[in-house]
GROMACS .gro file of C-alpha atoms in nm:
model
  220
    1GLU     CA    1   0.005  -0.002   0.012
    2THR     CA    2   0.314   0.252   0.049
    3LEU     CA    3   0.454   0.201  -0.333
    4THR     CA    4   0.284   0.354  -0.630
    5PRO     CA    5   0.131   0.134  -0.872
    6ALA     CA    6   0.440   0.138  -1.116
    7SER     CA    7   0.675   0.038  -0.805
    8PHE     CA    8   0.456  -0.192  -0.664
    9GLU     CA    9   0.467  -0.366  -1.016
   10LEU     CA   10   0.882  -0.344  -1.041
   11THR     CA   11   0.872  -0.499  -0.701
   12THR     CA   12   0.706  -0.792  -0.748
   13LYS     CA   13   0.865  -0.835  -1.037
   14VAL     CA   14   1.239  -0.847  -0.883
   15PHE     CA   15   1.093  -1.032  -0.582
   16ALA     CA   16   0.978  -1.290  -0.779
   17GLU     CA   17   1.310  -1.359  -0.979
   18GLU     CA   18   1.478  -1.354  -0.645
   19MET     CA   19   1.252  -1.604  -0.492
   20ALA     CA   20   1.266  -1.809  -0.830
   21LYS     CA   21   1.689  -1.803  -0.751
   22GLU     CA   22   1.608  -1.897  -0.422
   23GLU     CA   23   1.437  -2.218  -0.488
   24ASP     CA   24   1.642  -2.348  -0.776
   25LYS     CA   25   1.722  -2.640  -0.616
   26ASP     CA   26   1.996  -2.738  -0.859
   27LYS     CA   27   2.219  -2.466  -0.751
   28ASP     CA   28   2.194  -2.480  -0.387
   29LYS     CA   29   2.550  -2.578  -0.324
   30ASP     CA   30   2.668  -2.275  -0.529
   31LYS     CA   31   2.401  -2.020  -0.358
   32ASP     CA   32   2.526  -1.682  -0.227
   33LEU     CA   33   2.376  -1.656   0.105
   34THR     CA   34   2.484  -1.322   0.127
   35ARG     CA   35   2.361  -1.215  -0.210
   36SER     CA   36   2.147  -0.870  -0.184
   37VAL     CA   37   1.970  -0.671  -0.442
   38LYS     CA   38   1.887  -0.309  -0.517
   39VAL     CA   39   1.604  -0.149  -0.632
   40GLU     CA   40   1.504   0.216  -0.661
   41VAL     CA   41   1.113   0.262  -0.566
   42GLU     CA   42   0.873   0.523  -0.522
   43GLU     CA   43   0.677   0.568  -0.202
   44TYR     CA   44   0.370   0.727  -0.074
   45CYS     CA   45   0.400   0.964   0.228
   46LYS     CA   46   0.121   0.981   0.479
   47ASP     CA   47   0.039   1.358   0.352
   48GLY     CA   48  -0.026   1.222   0.019
   49SER     CA   49   0.309   1.345  -0.138
   50THR     CA   50   0.613   1.023  -0.252
   51VAL     CA   51   0.967   1.042  -0.181
   52TRP     CA   52   1.210   0.771  -0.389
   53VAL     CA   53   1.396   0.545  -0.191
   54GLU     CA   54   1.718   0.307  -0.317
   55VAL     CA   55   1.624  -0.014  -0.074
   56GLU     CA   56   1.882  -0.284  -0.041
   57ALA     CA   57   1.696  -0.597   0.040
   58THR     CA   58   1.896  -0.916   0.172
   59PHE     CA   59   1.747  -1.257   0.224
   60ILE     CA   60   1.789  -1.379   0.605
   61HIS     CA   61   1.856  -1.778   0.565
   62ASP     CA   62   1.783  -2.091   0.823
   63GLN     CA   63   2.084  -2.246   0.970
   64ASN     CA   64   1.968  -2.526   0.672
   65GLY     CA   65   2.003  -2.232   0.383
   66GLN     CA   66   1.655  -2.155   0.347
   67ALA     CA   67   1.540  -1.857   0.328
   68VAL     CA   68   1.297  -1.746   0.626
   69GLU     CA   69   1.310  -1.334   0.580
   70ILE     CA   70   1.398  -1.014   0.426
   71VAL     CA   71   1.624  -0.778   0.557
   72GLY     CA   72   1.580  -0.404   0.359
   73ILE     CA   73   1.764  -0.096   0.423
   74ALA     CA   74   1.615   0.202   0.233
   75ARG     CA   75   1.784   0.565   0.153
   76ASP     CA   76   1.596   0.878   0.039
   77ILE     CA   77   1.703   0.965  -0.304
   78THR     CA   78   1.437   1.185  -0.400
   79GLU     CA   79   1.715   1.534  -0.411
   80ARG     CA   80   1.897   1.281  -0.634
   81ARG     CA   81   1.629   1.172  -0.893
   82LYS     CA   82   1.541   1.512  -0.919
   83THR     CA   83   1.853   1.631  -1.028
   84GLU     CA   84   1.882   1.357  -1.271
   85GLU     CA   85   1.557   1.405  -1.396
   86ALA     CA   86   1.617   1.778  -1.451
   87LEU     CA   87   1.952   1.664  -1.629
   88ARG     CA   88   1.752   1.470  -1.868
   89GLU     CA   89   1.510   1.715  -1.941
   90SER     CA   90   1.824   1.986  -1.984
   91GLU     CA   91   1.981   1.734  -2.236
   92LYS     CA   92   1.697   1.612  -2.426
   93ARG     CA   93   1.649   2.020  -2.504
   94LEU     CA   94   2.027   2.055  -2.565
   95ARG     CA   95   1.978   1.728  -2.824
   96ASP     CA   96   1.663   1.905  -2.988
   97LEU     CA   97   1.841   2.249  -3.009
   98ILE     CA   98   2.139   2.090  -3.186
   99GLU     CA   99   1.903   1.871  -3.408
  100LYS     CA  100   1.720   2.182  -3.563
  101ALA     CA  101   2.026   2.330  -3.556
  102PRO     CA  102   2.083   2.554  -3.898
  103GLU     CA  103   2.424   2.493  -3.864
  104SER     CA  104   2.680   2.179  -3.863
  105ILE     CA  105   2.683   2.061  -3.509
  106VAL     CA  106   2.980   1.785  -3.464
  107ALA     CA  107   3.037   1.657  -3.109
  108TYR     CA  108   3.373   1.505  -3.018
  109ASP     CA  109   3.574   1.387  -2.714
  110PHE     CA  110   3.910   1.523  -2.647
  111ASP     CA  111   4.083   1.292  -2.879
  112GLY     CA  112   3.875   1.373  -3.198
  113THR     CA  113   3.654   1.066  -3.145
  114VAL     CA  114   3.282   1.156  -3.298
  115LEU     CA  115   3.054   1.156  -3.068
  116ASP     CA  116   2.717   1.300  -3.255
  117VAL     CA  117   2.660   1.477  -3.545
  118ASN     CA  118   2.321   1.670  -3.615
  119ARG     CA  119   2.133   1.629  -3.945
  120LYS     CA  120   2.337   1.967  -4.091
  121GLY     CA  121   2.595   1.787  -4.007
  122GLU     CA  122   2.540   1.489  -4.193
  123GLU     CA  123   2.438   1.740  -4.517
  124LEU     CA  124   2.741   1.924  -4.452
  125ILE     CA  125   3.033   1.614  -4.465
  126GLY     CA  126   2.831   1.354  -4.658
  127TYR     CA  127   2.907   1.106  -4.389
  128SER     CA  128   2.594   0.947  -4.215
  129ARG     CA  129   2.597   0.956  -3.845
  130GLU     CA  130   2.686   0.578  -3.807
  131GLU     CA  131   2.957   0.634  -4.036
  132MET     CA  132   3.104   0.864  -3.840
  133ILE     CA  133   2.972   0.809  -3.488
  134GLY     CA  134   3.267   0.635  -3.294
  135ARG     CA  135   3.537   0.716  -3.571
  136ASN     CA  136   3.842   0.933  -3.522
  137MET     CA  137   3.789   1.275  -3.713
  138PHE     CA  138   4.151   1.290  -3.818
  139GLU     CA  139   4.133   0.896  -3.896
  140LEU     CA  140   3.835   0.958  -4.119
  141GLY     CA  141   4.005   1.230  -4.319
  142VAL     CA  142   3.782   1.470  -4.279
  143ILE     CA  143   4.044   1.716  -4.151
  144PRO     CA  144   4.299   1.818  -4.427
  145GLU     CA  145   4.661   1.741  -4.301
  146ASP     CA  146   4.735   2.122  -4.340
  147TYR     CA  147   4.466   2.219  -4.093
  148VAL     CA  148   4.533   1.910  -3.802
  149PRO     CA  149   4.744   2.089  -3.587
  150ARG     CA  150   4.514   2.366  -3.570
  151THR     CA  151   4.262   2.159  -3.495
  152ALA     CA  152   4.419   1.972  -3.244
  153ARG     CA  153   4.479   2.289  -3.065
  154ALA     CA  154   4.097   2.410  -3.060
  155LEU     CA  155   4.040   2.071  -2.928
  156ALA     CA  156   4.296   2.140  -2.639
  157LYS     CA  157   4.217   2.437  -2.586
  158SER     CA  158   3.828   2.305  -2.541
  159ASP     CA  159   3.971   2.056  -2.246
  160GLU     CA  160   4.127   2.357  -2.069
  161GLY     CA  161   3.746   2.457  -2.035
  162ILE     CA  162   3.847   2.767  -2.347
  163GLU     CA  163   3.596   2.854  -2.572
  164ALA     CA  164   3.782   2.932  -2.884
  165GLN     CA  165   3.702   3.206  -3.077
  166PRO     CA  166   3.539   3.205  -3.430
  167PHE     CA  167   3.810   3.066  -3.665
  168GLU     CA  168   3.839   2.977  -4.029
  169PHE     CA  169   3.916   2.615  -4.135
  170GLU     CA  170   3.877   2.375  -4.428
  171LEU     CA  171   3.760   2.026  -4.412
  172VAL     CA  172   3.720   1.760  -4.690
  173ARG     CA  173   3.366   1.598  -4.748
  174LYS     CA  174   3.290   1.189  -4.844
  175ASP     CA  175   3.294   1.274  -5.216
  176GLY     CA  176   3.652   1.473  -5.186
  177VAL     CA  177   3.524   1.814  -5.175
  178ARG     CA  178   3.693   2.040  -4.991
  179LEU     CA  179   3.505   2.326  -4.790
  180THR     CA  180   3.582   2.584  -4.646
  181VAL     CA  181   3.423   2.674  -4.279
  182ASP     CA  182   3.371   2.912  -4.017
  183ALA     CA  183   3.411   2.717  -3.676
  184THR     CA  184   3.338   2.765  -3.313
  185THR     CA  185   3.432   2.466  -3.064
  186VAL     CA  186   3.243   2.483  -2.731
  187SER     CA  187   3.268   2.247  -2.439
  188VAL     CA  188   2.964   2.112  -2.275
  189LYS     CA  189   2.853   1.869  -2.037
  190ARG     CA  190   2.624   1.563  -2.184
  191ASP     CA  191   2.543   1.279  -1.940
  192GLY     CA  192   2.752   1.367  -1.729
  193LYS     CA  193   3.038   1.370  -1.960
  194PRO     CA  194   3.240   1.667  -2.086
  195GLU     CA  195   3.271   1.698  -2.490
  196VAL     CA  196   3.336   1.942  -2.755
  197LEU     CA  197   3.085   2.042  -2.954
  198CYS     CA  198   3.186   2.214  -3.370
  199ILE     CA  199   2.967   2.463  -3.457
  200SER     CA  200   3.032   2.515  -3.824
  201ARG     CA  201   2.894   2.674  -4.159
  202ASP     CA  202   2.985   2.607  -4.535
  203VAL     CA  203   3.179   2.963  -4.621
  204THR     CA  204   3.333   2.795  -4.932
  205GLU     CA  205   3.073   3.002  -5.189
  206ARG     CA  206   3.181   3.337  -5.041
  207LYS     CA  207   3.515   3.306  -4.991
  208GLN     CA  208   3.518   3.213  -5.359
  209MET     CA  209   3.352   3.534  -5.423
  210GLU     CA  210   3.585   3.720  -5.211
  211GLU     CA  211   3.893   3.554  -5.386
  212ALA     CA  212   3.743   3.644  -5.778
  213LEU     CA  213   3.684   3.984  -5.653
  214ARG     CA  214   4.027   4.043  -5.508
  215LEU     CA  215   4.145   3.867  -5.846
  216LYS     CA  216   3.952   4.140  -6.033
  217GLU     CA  217   4.053   4.467  -5.825
  218THR     CA  218   4.440   4.314  -5.882
  219ALA     CA  219   4.377   4.310  -6.240
  220ILE     CA  220   4.242   4.654  -6.289
   0.00000   0.00000   0.00000
């Protein structure tokens, strides 16, 4: 009666699983009599509010190794659950913003391994998420060799918590086309882990127009 419906269902399931282990006669000789199980449940308070608790339950056995009772030790984890929920909501909003952003956004770890990429990033670079995630961007060939040192320095600054100023560099698409992009790197945390977001937009056409204008002015 103290458990919310979902927690009652979970607790019943866990209890049945643990009882099945206790009653498995074929494994009696190997039974761990000190085994315990942890479960997080939501309980009703007297005033009608609820709290989250982490319960560690342990079977008490008689001299024949038969389970005779259960001891449960509980601790209040309500604040932790609220923090985790707020973090999940925050990360979901970040994920939505990244996916809908008009710029290419690629997430890396500090070694350059791709952790995530949005739809615009797929379009810009030409690789799908499946082709990029888990691969190192330097090994993937996205970064031209002459730009590797500059990119490595930007990652190092992000590792130190320094947000890189917008900078211009080139990258190589999957089809071999070389593009010029304006980029900014920023360090963030998702799922509690630090990563680098590289936000970039294609300025190849603008650079070509600037170069054409420069050549025209030089000719005049």
